[in-house]
């Protein structure tokens, strides 16, 4: 069994407009997932420095960031994958997405709790047409991989509809976890954040993480799921 989670941390800025990486880390400890996909995890301008830099994770958490070759950021266009320090990183790469603004996705092959799994973290566009093009690009990238693995995809899809748009494209090949609404954190009505699993995996449980800290740390609530080989 592997517990995964996805969390748009809004560059560490909470609903009280205070930037607090420590508060984000506190929420991550509450969730206690094996694999975490973060979105908006670096600053937007300048060096795009990581909100949770590697030394901070090393000293204050059980996780490490999957390296994607960026010295300042922990990920790619704000997308970061965190895994437990004892997990084995088999491979990783950034995925370039068609876009009118800086967007991307990240992919890693991991061995966690004795299970080999491929994980994709993403933050899709605000435009519905562009989201569908990005979904097509991610699925094509998976198809082009030389090795096939059970796959979990998760992130902020920016999709307000329940079954159409890019969700329709993903649902043809992946099971979408019924986690519930995660946006806005103070009064969640939108299911913008999603976790999806390939047919080789079963979603045993899932939900939205509600706590006093999570309702303040970002404008999104974290979502989570437990997956196991089917």
JSON list of C-alpha atoms in Angstrom, two decimals:
[
{"chain": "A", "resi": 1, "resn": "UNK", "atom": "CA", "xyz": [0.00, 0.00, 0.00]},
{"chain": "A", "resi": 2, "resn": "UNK", "atom": "CA", "xyz": [1.26, 3.49, -0.89]},
{"chain": "A", "resi": 3, "resn": "UNK", "atom": "CA", "xyz": [-0.23, 6.75, 0.33]},
{"chain": "A", "resi": 4, "resn": "UNK", "atom": "CA", "xyz": [0.00, 9.58, -2.19]},
{"chain": "A", "resi": 5, "resn": "UNK", "atom": "CA", "xyz": [-1.02, 13.22, -1.88]},
{"chain": "A", "resi": 6, "resn": "UNK", "atom": "CA", "xyz": [-1.28, 16.33, -4.04]},
{"chain": "A", "resi": 7, "resn": "UNK", "atom": "CA", "xyz": [-1.12, 19.89, -2.75]},
{"chain": "A", "resi": 8, "resn": "UNK", "atom": "CA", "xyz": [-1.05, 23.29, -4.46]},
{"chain": "A", "resi": 9, "resn": "UNK", "atom": "CA", "xyz": [0.88, 25.27, -1.85]},
{"chain": "A", "resi": 10, "resn": "UNK", "atom": "CA", "xyz": [0.45, 28.69, -3.53]},
{"chain": "A", "resi": 11, "resn": "UNK", "atom": "CA", "xyz": [4.14, 29.54, -3.03]},
{"chain": "A", "resi": 12, "resn": "UNK", "atom": "CA", "xyz": [3.68, 29.13, 0.70]},
{"chain": "A", "resi": 13, "resn": "UNK", "atom": "CA", "xyz": [1.22, 32.04, 0.99]},
{"chain": "A", "resi": 14, "resn": "UNK", "atom": "CA", "xyz": [-1.79, 31.25, 3.17]},
{"chain": "A", "resi": 15, "resn": "UNK", "atom": "CA", "xyz": [-5.34, 32.55, 3.20]},
{"chain": "A", "resi": 16, "resn": "UNK", "atom": "CA", "xyz": [-4.13, 35.06, 5.77]},
{"chain": "A", "resi": 17, "resn": "UNK", "atom": "CA", "xyz": [-1.65, 36.37, 3.13]},
{"chain": "A", "resi": 18, "resn": "UNK", "atom": "CA", "xyz": [1.32, 35.27, 5.24]},
{"chain": "A", "resi": 19, "resn": "UNK", "atom": "CA", "xyz": [4.07, 33.25, 3.53]},
{"chain": "A", "resi": 20, "resn": "UNK", "atom": "CA", "xyz": [4.96, 30.36, 5.85]},
{"chain": "A", "resi": 21, "resn": "UNK", "atom": "CA", "xyz": [6.90, 27.36, 4.49]},
{"chain": "A", "resi": 22, "resn": "UNK", "atom": "CA", "xyz": [6.92, 25.91, 8.01]},
{"chain": "A", "resi": 23, "resn": "UNK", "atom": "CA", "xyz": [3.12, 25.89, 8.02]},
{"chain": "A", "resi": 24, "resn": "UNK", "atom": "CA", "xyz": [3.12, 24.00, 4.70]},
{"chain": "A", "resi": 25, "resn": "UNK", "atom": "CA", "xyz": [5.54, 21.50, 6.18]},
{"chain": "A", "resi": 26, "resn": "UNK", "atom": "CA", "xyz": [3.28, 21.11, 9.21]},
{"chain": "A", "resi": 27, "resn": "UNK", "atom": "CA", "xyz": [0.36, 20.20, 6.91]},
{"chain": "A", "resi": 28, "resn": "UNK", "atom": "CA", "xyz": [2.54, 17.69, 5.05]},
{"chain": "A", "resi": 29, "resn": "UNK", "atom": "CA", "xyz": [3.40, 16.04, 8.36]},
{"chain": "A", "resi": 30, "resn": "UNK", "atom": "CA", "xyz": [-0.33, 15.82, 9.12]},
{"chain": "A", "resi": 31, "resn": "UNK", "atom": "CA", "xyz": [-0.96, 14.04, 5.81]},
{"chain": "A", "resi": 32, "resn": "UNK", "atom": "CA", "xyz": [2.08, 11.75, 6.25]},
{"chain": "A", "resi": 33, "resn": "UNK", "atom": "CA", "xyz": [2.07, 10.47, 2.65]},
{"chain": "A", "resi": 34, "resn": "UNK", "atom": "CA", "xyz": [4.77, 8.35, 1.00]},
{"chain": "A", "resi": 35, "resn": "UNK", "atom": "CA", "xyz": [4.72, 10.39, -2.22]},
{"chain": "A", "resi": 36, "resn": "UNK", "atom": "CA", "xyz": [3.61, 14.02, -2.50]},
{"chain": "A", "resi": 37, "resn": "UNK", "atom": "CA", "xyz": [3.09, 16.12, -5.63]},
{"chain": "A", "resi": 38, "resn": "UNK", "atom": "CA", "xyz": [3.36, 19.85, -4.94]},
{"chain": "A", "resi": 39, "resn": "UNK", "atom": "CA", "xyz": [2.29, 22.65, -7.26]},
{"chain": "A", "resi": 40, "resn": "UNK", "atom": "CA", "xyz": [3.35, 26.33, -7.09]},
{"chain": "A", "resi": 41, "resn": "UNK", "atom": "CA", "xyz": [6.29, 25.14, -5.02]},
{"chain": "A", "resi": 42, "resn": "UNK", "atom": "CA", "xyz": [8.76, 27.83, -6.04]},
{"chain": "A", "resi": 43, "resn": "UNK", "atom": "CA", "xyz": [8.76, 31.60, -6.30]},
{"chain": "A", "resi": 44, "resn": "UNK", "atom": "CA", "xyz": [7.40, 32.99, -9.53]},
{"chain": "A", "resi": 45, "resn": "UNK", "atom": "CA", "xyz": [10.10, 35.56, -10.30]},
{"chain": "A", "resi": 46, "resn": "UNK", "atom": "CA", "xyz": [13.87, 35.94, -10.06]},
{"chain": "A", "resi": 47, "resn": "UNK", "atom": "CA", "xyz": [15.74, 32.71, -9.38]},
{"chain": "A", "resi": 48, "resn": "UNK", "atom": "CA", "xyz": [12.44, 30.84, -8.82]},
{"chain": "A", "resi": 49, "resn": "UNK", "atom": "CA", "xyz": [13.86, 29.60, -5.53]},
{"chain": "A", "resi": 50, "resn": "UNK", "atom": "CA", "xyz": [12.18, 26.63, -3.84]},
{"chain": "A", "resi": 51, "resn": "UNK", "atom": "CA", "xyz": [9.65, 27.34, -1.10]},
{"chain": "A", "resi": 52, "resn": "UNK", "atom": "CA", "xyz": [10.85, 24.16, 0.67]},
{"chain": "A", "resi": 53, "resn": "UNK", "atom": "CA", "xyz": [14.58, 24.01, -0.13]},
{"chain": "A", "resi": 54, "resn": "UNK", "atom": "CA", "xyz": [16.42, 20.65, 0.10]},
{"chain": "A", "resi": 55, "resn": "UNK", "atom": "CA", "xyz": [18.28, 21.51, 3.30]},
{"chain": "A", "resi": 56, "resn": "UNK", "atom": "CA", "xyz": [14.99, 22.43, 5.00]},
{"chain": "A", "resi": 57, "resn": "UNK", "atom": "CA", "xyz": [13.45, 19.11, 3.98]},
{"chain": "A", "resi": 58, "resn": "UNK", "atom": "CA", "xyz": [16.57, 17.23, 5.10]},
{"chain": "A", "resi": 59, "resn": "UNK", "atom": "CA", "xyz": [16.51, 18.81, 8.56]},
{"chain": "A", "resi": 60, "resn": "UNK", "atom": "CA", "xyz": [12.79, 18.91, 9.25]},
{"chain": "A", "resi": 61, "resn": "UNK", "atom": "CA", "xyz": [11.02, 16.16, 7.31]},
{"chain": "A", "resi": 62, "resn": "UNK", "atom": "CA", "xyz": [11.05, 12.46, 6.34]},
{"chain": "A", "resi": 63, "resn": "UNK", "atom": "CA", "xyz": [11.01, 13.39, 2.61]},
{"chain": "A", "resi": 64, "resn": "UNK", "atom": "CA", "xyz": [13.45, 14.25, -0.13]},
{"chain": "A", "resi": 65, "resn": "UNK", "atom": "CA", "xyz": [12.73, 16.05, -3.40]},
{"chain": "A", "resi": 66, "resn": "UNK", "atom": "CA", "xyz": [13.14, 14.13, -6.64]},
{"chain": "A", "resi": 67, "resn": "UNK", "atom": "CA", "xyz": [15.95, 16.02, -8.47]},
{"chain": "A", "resi": 68, "resn": "UNK", "atom": "CA", "xyz": [15.10, 17.54, -11.85]},
{"chain": "A", "resi": 69, "resn": "UNK", "atom": "CA", "xyz": [18.37, 19.38, -12.50]},
{"chain": "A", "resi": 70, "resn": "UNK", "atom": "CA", "xyz": [17.37, 22.87, -11.34]},
{"chain": "A", "resi": 71, "resn": "UNK", "atom": "CA", "xyz": [19.81, 24.26, -8.76]},
{"chain": "A", "resi": 72, "resn": "UNK", "atom": "CA", "xyz": [17.38, 26.81, -7.31]},
{"chain": "A", "resi": 73, "resn": "UNK", "atom": "CA", "xyz": [14.03, 25.05, -7.57]},
{"chain": "A", "resi": 74, "resn": "UNK", "atom": "CA", "xyz": [13.24, 21.57, -6.32]},
{"chain": "A", "resi": 75, "resn": "UNK", "atom": "CA", "xyz": [11.19, 20.77, -9.42]},
{"chain": "A", "resi": 76, "resn": "UNK", "atom": "CA", "xyz": [10.02, 22.09, -12.78]},
{"chain": "A", "resi": 77, "resn": "UNK", "atom": "CA", "xyz": [7.77, 25.11, -13.27]},
{"chain": "A", "resi": 78, "resn": "UNK", "atom": "CA", "xyz": [6.69, 24.83, -9.64]},
{"chain": "A", "resi": 79, "resn": "UNK", "atom": "CA", "xyz": [5.95, 21.09, -9.80]},
{"chain": "A", "resi": 80, "resn": "UNK", "atom": "CA", "xyz": [7.81, 19.10, -7.14]},
{"chain": "A", "resi": 81, "resn": "UNK", "atom": "CA", "xyz": [7.70, 15.43, -6.18]},
{"chain": "A", "resi": 82, "resn": "UNK", "atom": "CA", "xyz": [8.56, 14.52, -2.59]},
{"chain": "A", "resi": 83, "resn": "UNK", "atom": "CA", "xyz": [9.25, 10.92, -1.55]},
{"chain": "A", "resi": 84, "resn": "UNK", "atom": "CA", "xyz": [10.27, 9.33, 1.71]},
{"chain": "A", "resi": 85, "resn": "UNK", "atom": "CA", "xyz": [14.03, 9.39, 2.20]},
{"chain": "A", "resi": 86, "resn": "UNK", "atom": "CA", "xyz": [14.24, 5.59, 2.17]},
{"chain": "A", "resi": 87, "resn": "UNK", "atom": "CA", "xyz": [12.43, 5.37, -1.21]},
{"chain": "A", "resi": 88, "resn": "UNK", "atom": "CA", "xyz": [14.49, 4.50, -4.28]},
{"chain": "A", "resi": 89, "resn": "UNK", "atom": "CA", "xyz": [14.42, 6.93, -7.22]},
{"chain": "A", "resi": 90, "resn": "UNK", "atom": "CA", "xyz": [14.79, 4.77, -10.33]},
{"chain": "A", "resi": 91, "resn": "UNK", "atom": "CA", "xyz": [14.43, 7.52, -12.95]},
{"chain": "A", "resi": 92, "resn": "UNK", "atom": "CA", "xyz": [13.03, 11.02, -13.33]},
{"chain": "A", "resi": 93, "resn": "UNK", "atom": "CA", "xyz": [12.44, 13.67, -15.99]},
{"chain": "A", "resi": 94, "resn": "UNK", "atom": "CA", "xyz": [10.63, 16.91, -16.65]},
{"chain": "A", "resi": 95, "resn": "UNK", "atom": "CA", "xyz": [7.80, 16.94, -19.21]},
{"chain": "A", "resi": 96, "resn": "UNK", "atom": "CA", "xyz": [7.49, 19.96, -21.49]},
{"chain": "A", "resi": 97, "resn": "UNK", "atom": "CA", "xyz": [3.86, 20.93, -22.08]},
{"chain": "A", "resi": 98, "resn": "UNK", "atom": "CA", "xyz": [2.30, 23.02, -24.86]},
{"chain": "A", "resi": 99, "resn": "UNK", "atom": "CA", "xyz": [1.38, 26.31, -23.25]},
{"chain": "A", "resi": 100, "resn": "UNK", "atom": "CA", "xyz": [1.13, 30.08, -23.57]},
{"chain": "A", "resi": 101, "resn": "UNK", "atom": "CA", "xyz": [2.60, 30.58, -20.08]},
{"chain": "A", "resi": 102, "resn": "UNK", "atom": "CA", "xyz": [5.24, 28.68, -18.08]},
{"chain": "A", "resi": 103, "resn": "UNK", "atom": "CA", "xyz": [3.75, 25.25, -17.42]},
{"chain": "A", "resi": 104, "resn": "UNK", "atom": "CA", "xyz": [5.17, 21.79, -17.10]},
{"chain": "A", "resi": 105, "resn": "UNK", "atom": "CA", "xyz": [4.86, 18.40, -15.48]},
{"chain": "A", "resi": 106, "resn": "UNK", "atom": "CA", "xyz": [7.30, 16.05, -13.76]},
{"chain": "A", "resi": 107, "resn": "UNK", "atom": "CA", "xyz": [7.61, 12.27, -13.87]},
{"chain": "A", "resi": 108, "resn": "UNK", "atom": "CA", "xyz": [9.53, 9.83, -11.68]},
{"chain": "A", "resi": 109, "resn": "UNK", "atom": "CA", "xyz": [9.86, 6.07, -11.42]},
{"chain": "A", "resi": 110, "resn": "UNK", "atom": "CA", "xyz": [10.07, 5.10, -7.76]},
{"chain": "A", "resi": 111, "resn": "UNK", "atom": "CA", "xyz": [10.27, 2.07, -5.53]},
{"chain": "A", "resi": 112, "resn": "UNK", "atom": "CA", "xyz": [8.23, 2.69, -2.40]},
{"chain": "A", "resi": 113, "resn": "UNK", "atom": "CA", "xyz": [7.29, 0.09, 0.20]},
{"chain": "A", "resi": 114, "resn": "UNK", "atom": "CA", "xyz": [8.59, -2.56, -2.19]},
{"chain": "A", "resi": 115, "resn": "UNK", "atom": "CA", "xyz": [6.30, -1.39, -5.02]},
{"chain": "A", "resi": 116, "resn": "UNK", "atom": "CA", "xyz": [7.63, 0.08, -8.28]},
{"chain": "A", "resi": 117, "resn": "UNK", "atom": "CA", "xyz": [5.40, 2.92, -9.42]},
{"chain": "A", "resi": 118, "resn": "UNK", "atom": "CA", "xyz": [5.52, 5.77, -11.93]},
{"chain": "A", "resi": 119, "resn": "UNK", "atom": "CA", "xyz": [4.29, 9.15, -10.67]},
{"chain": "A", "resi": 120, "resn": "UNK", "atom": "CA", "xyz": [3.38, 12.22, -12.69]},
{"chain": "A", "resi": 121, "resn": "UNK", "atom": "CA", "xyz": [2.84, 15.59, -11.03]},
{"chain": "A", "resi": 122, "resn": "UNK", "atom": "CA", "xyz": [1.17, 18.37, -13.01]},
{"chain": "A", "resi": 123, "resn": "UNK", "atom": "CA", "xyz": [-0.35, 21.84, -12.93]},
{"chain": "A", "resi": 124, "resn": "UNK", "atom": "CA", "xyz": [-2.48, 22.43, -16.00]},
{"chain": "A", "resi": 125, "resn": "UNK", "atom": "CA", "xyz": [-3.52, 25.61, -17.78]},
{"chain": "A", "resi": 126, "resn": "UNK", "atom": "CA", "xyz": [-6.47, 27.89, -17.05]},
{"chain": "A", "resi": 127, "resn": "UNK", "atom": "CA", "xyz": [-7.62, 27.51, -20.67]},
{"chain": "A", "resi": 128, "resn": "UNK", "atom": "CA", "xyz": [-9.84, 24.50, -21.34]},
{"chain": "A", "resi": 129, "resn": "UNK", "atom": "CA", "xyz": [-8.48, 24.00, -24.86]},
{"chain": "A", "resi": 130, "resn": "UNK", "atom": "CA", "xyz": [-4.89, 24.19, -23.62]},
{"chain": "A", "resi": 131, "resn": "UNK", "atom": "CA", "xyz": [-5.66, 21.74, -20.79]},
{"chain": "A", "resi": 132, "resn": "UNK", "atom": "CA", "xyz": [-6.81, 19.15, -23.31]},
{"chain": "A", "resi": 133, "resn": "UNK", "atom": "CA", "xyz": [-3.66, 19.65, -25.37]},
{"chain": "A", "resi": 134, "resn": "UNK", "atom": "CA", "xyz": [-1.57, 19.25, -22.22]},
{"chain": "A", "resi": 135, "resn": "UNK", "atom": "CA", "xyz": [-3.44, 16.09, -21.21]},
{"chain": "A", "resi": 136, "resn": "UNK", "atom": "CA", "xyz": [-2.82, 14.69, -24.69]},
{"chain": "A", "resi": 137, "resn": "UNK", "atom": "CA", "xyz": [0.88, 15.56, -24.36]},
{"chain": "A", "resi": 138, "resn": "UNK", "atom": "CA", "xyz": [1.21, 13.83, -20.96]},
{"chain": "A", "resi": 139, "resn": "UNK", "atom": "CA", "xyz": [-0.54, 10.68, -22.17]},
{"chain": "A", "resi": 140, "resn": "UNK", "atom": "CA", "xyz": [1.65, 10.60, -25.28]},
{"chain": "A", "resi": 141, "resn": "UNK", "atom": "CA", "xyz": [4.73, 10.95, -23.11]},
{"chain": "A", "resi": 142, "resn": "UNK", "atom": "CA", "xyz": [3.63, 7.96, -21.04]},
{"chain": "A", "resi": 143, "resn": "UNK", "atom": "CA", "xyz": [3.02, 5.95, -24.21]},
{"chain": "A", "resi": 144, "resn": "UNK", "atom": "CA", "xyz": [6.53, 6.72, -25.45]},
{"chain": "A", "resi": 145, "resn": "UNK", "atom": "CA", "xyz": [8.24, 5.37, -22.33]},
{"chain": "A", "resi": 146, "resn": "UNK", "atom": "CA", "xyz": [10.34, 2.27, -23.00]},
{"chain": "A", "resi": 147, "resn": "UNK", "atom": "CA", "xyz": [9.27, 0.71, -19.70]},
{"chain": "A", "resi": 148, "resn": "UNK", "atom": "CA", "xyz": [5.68, 0.45, -18.48]},
{"chain": "A", "resi": 149, "resn": "UNK", "atom": "CA", "xyz": [4.87, 0.75, -14.77]},
{"chain": "A", "resi": 150, "resn": "UNK", "atom": "CA", "xyz": [1.72, 1.14, -12.66]},
{"chain": "A", "resi": 151, "resn": "UNK", "atom": "CA", "xyz": [1.12, 4.88, -12.76]},
{"chain": "A", "resi": 152, "resn": "UNK", "atom": "CA", "xyz": [-0.31, 7.55, -10.49]},
{"chain": "A", "resi": 153, "resn": "UNK", "atom": "CA", "xyz": [-0.96, 11.03, -11.92]},
{"chain": "A", "resi": 154, "resn": "UNK", "atom": "CA", "xyz": [-1.91, 13.91, -9.67]},
{"chain": "A", "resi": 155, "resn": "UNK", "atom": "CA", "xyz": [-1.98, 17.66, -9.44]},
{"chain": "A", "resi": 156, "resn": "UNK", "atom": "CA", "xyz": [-4.00, 20.81, -9.93]},
{"chain": "A", "resi": 157, "resn": "UNK", "atom": "CA", "xyz": [-5.89, 20.24, -13.18]},
{"chain": "A", "resi": 158, "resn": "UNK", "atom": "CA", "xyz": [-7.77, 23.58, -13.04]},
{"chain": "A", "resi": 159, "resn": "UNK", "atom": "CA", "xyz": [-10.81, 21.69, -14.38]},
{"chain": "A", "resi": 160, "resn": "UNK", "atom": "CA", "xyz": [-14.12, 22.83, -12.89]},
{"chain": "A", "resi": 161, "resn": "UNK", "atom": "CA", "xyz": [-16.28, 20.32, -14.75]},
{"chain": "A", "resi": 162, "resn": "UNK", "atom": "CA", "xyz": [-16.99, 16.87, -13.31]},
{"chain": "A", "resi": 163, "resn": "UNK", "atom": "CA", "xyz": [-16.59, 14.65, -16.40]},
{"chain": "A", "resi": 164, "resn": "UNK", "atom": "CA", "xyz": [-15.69, 16.69, -19.48]},
{"chain": "A", "resi": 165, "resn": "UNK", "atom": "CA", "xyz": [-12.61, 18.53, -20.72]},
{"chain": "A", "resi": 166, "resn": "UNK", "atom": "CA", "xyz": [-9.27, 17.01, -19.81]},
{"chain": "A", "resi": 167, "resn": "UNK", "atom": "CA", "xyz": [-10.99, 14.77, -17.23]},
{"chain": "A", "resi": 168, "resn": "UNK", "atom": "CA", "xyz": [-12.72, 12.95, -20.06]},
{"chain": "A", "resi": 169, "resn": "UNK", "atom": "CA", "xyz": [-9.36, 12.36, -21.75]},
{"chain": "A", "resi": 170, "resn": "UNK", "atom": "CA", "xyz": [-7.69, 11.06, -18.60]},
{"chain": "A", "resi": 171, "resn": "UNK", "atom": "CA", "xyz": [-10.72, 8.95, -17.58]},
{"chain": "A", "resi": 172, "resn": "UNK", "atom": "CA", "xyz": [-10.45, 6.84, -20.75]},
{"chain": "A", "resi": 173, "resn": "UNK", "atom": "CA", "xyz": [-7.33, 5.24, -19.29]},
{"chain": "A", "resi": 174, "resn": "UNK", "atom": "CA", "xyz": [-7.18, 6.13, -15.59]},
{"chain": "A", "resi": 175, "resn": "UNK", "atom": "CA", "xyz": [-9.46, 5.81, -12.57]},
{"chain": "A", "resi": 176, "resn": "UNK", "atom": "CA", "xyz": [-10.05, 9.22, -11.00]},
{"chain": "A", "resi": 177, "resn": "UNK", "atom": "CA", "xyz": [-10.19, 9.15, -7.20]},
{"chain": "A", "resi": 178, "resn": "UNK", "atom": "CA", "xyz": [-13.37, 10.59, -5.68]},
{"chain": "A", "resi": 179, "resn": "UNK", "atom": "CA", "xyz": [-11.47, 12.82, -3.27]},
{"chain": "A", "resi": 180, "resn": "UNK", "atom": "CA", "xyz": [-13.96, 15.67, -3.08]},
{"chain": "A", "resi": 181, "resn": "UNK", "atom": "CA", "xyz": [-13.72, 19.47, -3.44]},
{"chain": "A", "resi": 182, "resn": "UNK", "atom": "CA", "xyz": [-10.44, 21.10, -2.41]},
{"chain": "A", "resi": 183, "resn": "UNK", "atom": "CA", "xyz": [-10.79, 24.73, -3.56]},
{"chain": "A", "resi": 184, "resn": "UNK", "atom": "CA", "xyz": [-11.21, 27.28, -2.03]},
{"chain": "A", "resi": 185, "resn": "UNK", "atom": "CA", "xyz": [-9.65, 26.13, 1.26]},
{"chain": "A", "resi": 186, "resn": "UNK", "atom": "CA", "xyz": [-12.00, 28.24, 3.39]},
{"chain": "A", "resi": 187, "resn": "UNK", "atom": "CA", "xyz": [-15.10, 27.01, 1.58]},
{"chain": "A", "resi": 188, "resn": "UNK", "atom": "CA", "xyz": [-14.22, 24.21, -0.84]},
{"chain": "A", "resi": 189, "resn": "UNK", "atom": "CA", "xyz": [-16.56, 23.83, -3.81]},
{"chain": "A", "resi": 190, "resn": "UNK", "atom": "CA", "xyz": [-14.18, 23.11, -6.73]},
{"chain": "A", "resi": 191, "resn": "UNK", "atom": "CA", "xyz": [-12.61, 19.71, -7.47]},
{"chain": "A", "resi": 192, "resn": "UNK", "atom": "CA", "xyz": [-9.58, 21.28, -9.14]},
{"chain": "A", "resi": 193, "resn": "UNK", "atom": "CA", "xyz": [-7.08, 18.88, -7.57]},
{"chain": "A", "resi": 194, "resn": "UNK", "atom": "CA", "xyz": [-7.13, 15.27, -8.76]},
{"chain": "A", "resi": 195, "resn": "UNK", "atom": "CA", "xyz": [-5.45, 11.90, -8.22]},
{"chain": "A", "resi": 196, "resn": "UNK", "atom": "CA", "xyz": [-5.64, 9.29, -10.99]},
{"chain": "A", "resi": 197, "resn": "UNK", "atom": "CA", "xyz": [-4.46, 5.68, -11.07]},
{"chain": "A", "resi": 198, "resn": "UNK", "atom": "CA", "xyz": [-3.80, 3.29, -13.97]},
{"chain": "A", "resi": 199, "resn": "UNK", "atom": "CA", "xyz": [-5.66, -0.06, -14.15]},
{"chain": "A", "resi": 200, "resn": "UNK", "atom": "CA", "xyz": [-2.76, -1.89, -12.46]},
{"chain": "A", "resi": 201, "resn": "UNK", "atom": "CA", "xyz": [-3.56, -0.02, -9.25]},
{"chain": "A", "resi": 202, "resn": "UNK", "atom": "CA", "xyz": [-6.61, 0.00, -6.98]},
{"chain": "A", "resi": 203, "resn": "UNK", "atom": "CA", "xyz": [-7.63, 3.11, -5.07]},
{"chain": "A", "resi": 204, "resn": "UNK", "atom": "CA", "xyz": [-8.35, 1.69, -1.63]},
{"chain": "A", "resi": 205, "resn": "UNK", "atom": "CA", "xyz": [-9.25, 4.99, 0.05]},
{"chain": "A", "resi": 206, "resn": "UNK", "atom": "CA", "xyz": [-9.09, 8.71, -0.68]},
{"chain": "A", "resi": 207, "resn": "UNK", "atom": "CA", "xyz": [-10.16, 12.09, 0.60]},
{"chain": "A", "resi": 208, "resn": "UNK", "atom": "CA", "xyz": [-9.45, 15.76, 1.22]},
{"chain": "A", "resi": 209, "resn": "UNK", "atom": "CA", "xyz": [-7.29, 16.71, 4.20]},
{"chain": "A", "resi": 210, "resn": "UNK", "atom": "CA", "xyz": [-9.19, 19.11, 6.45]},
{"chain": "A", "resi": 211, "resn": "UNK", "atom": "CA", "xyz": [-7.47, 20.62, 9.48]},
{"chain": "A", "resi": 212, "resn": "UNK", "atom": "CA", "xyz": [-7.13, 24.08, 11.05]},
{"chain": "A", "resi": 213, "resn": "UNK", "atom": "CA", "xyz": [-3.63, 24.31, 9.53]},
{"chain": "A", "resi": 214, "resn": "UNK", "atom": "CA", "xyz": [-4.66, 23.19, 6.02]},
{"chain": "A", "resi": 215, "resn": "UNK", "atom": "CA", "xyz": [-7.53, 25.68, 5.93]},
{"chain": "A", "resi": 216, "resn": "UNK", "atom": "CA", "xyz": [-5.01, 28.50, 6.43]},
{"chain": "A", "resi": 217, "resn": "UNK", "atom": "CA", "xyz": [-1.73, 27.35, 4.84]},
{"chain": "A", "resi": 218, "resn": "UNK", "atom": "CA", "xyz": [-2.86, 27.70, 1.17]},
{"chain": "A", "resi": 219, "resn": "UNK", "atom": "CA", "xyz": [-5.95, 28.51, -0.88]},
{"chain": "A", "resi": 220, "resn": "UNK", "atom": "CA", "xyz": [-6.13, 24.80, -1.84]},
{"chain": "A", "resi": 221, "resn": "UNK", "atom": "CA", "xyz": [-6.68, 21.89, 0.53]},
{"chain": "A", "resi": 222, "resn": "UNK", "atom": "CA", "xyz": [-4.45, 18.84, 0.05]},
{"chain": "A", "resi": 223, "resn": "UNK", "atom": "CA", "xyz": [-5.96, 15.66, -1.38]},
{"chain": "A", "resi": 224, "resn": "UNK", "atom": "CA", "xyz": [-4.76, 12.10, -0.72]},
{"chain": "A", "resi": 225, "resn": "UNK", "atom": "CA", "xyz": [-5.29, 8.48, -1.74]},
{"chain": "A", "resi": 226, "resn": "UNK", "atom": "CA", "xyz": [-4.09, 5.04, -0.76]},
{"chain": "A", "resi": 227, "resn": "UNK", "atom": "CA", "xyz": [-3.25, 2.83, -3.73]},
{"chain": "A", "resi": 228, "resn": "UNK", "atom": "CA", "xyz": [-2.20, -0.80, -4.02]},
{"chain": "A", "resi": 229, "resn": "UNK", "atom": "CA", "xyz": [-1.60, -3.29, -6.84]},
{"chain": "A", "resi": 230, "resn": "UNK", "atom": "CA", "xyz": [-4.94, -4.49, -8.20]}
]
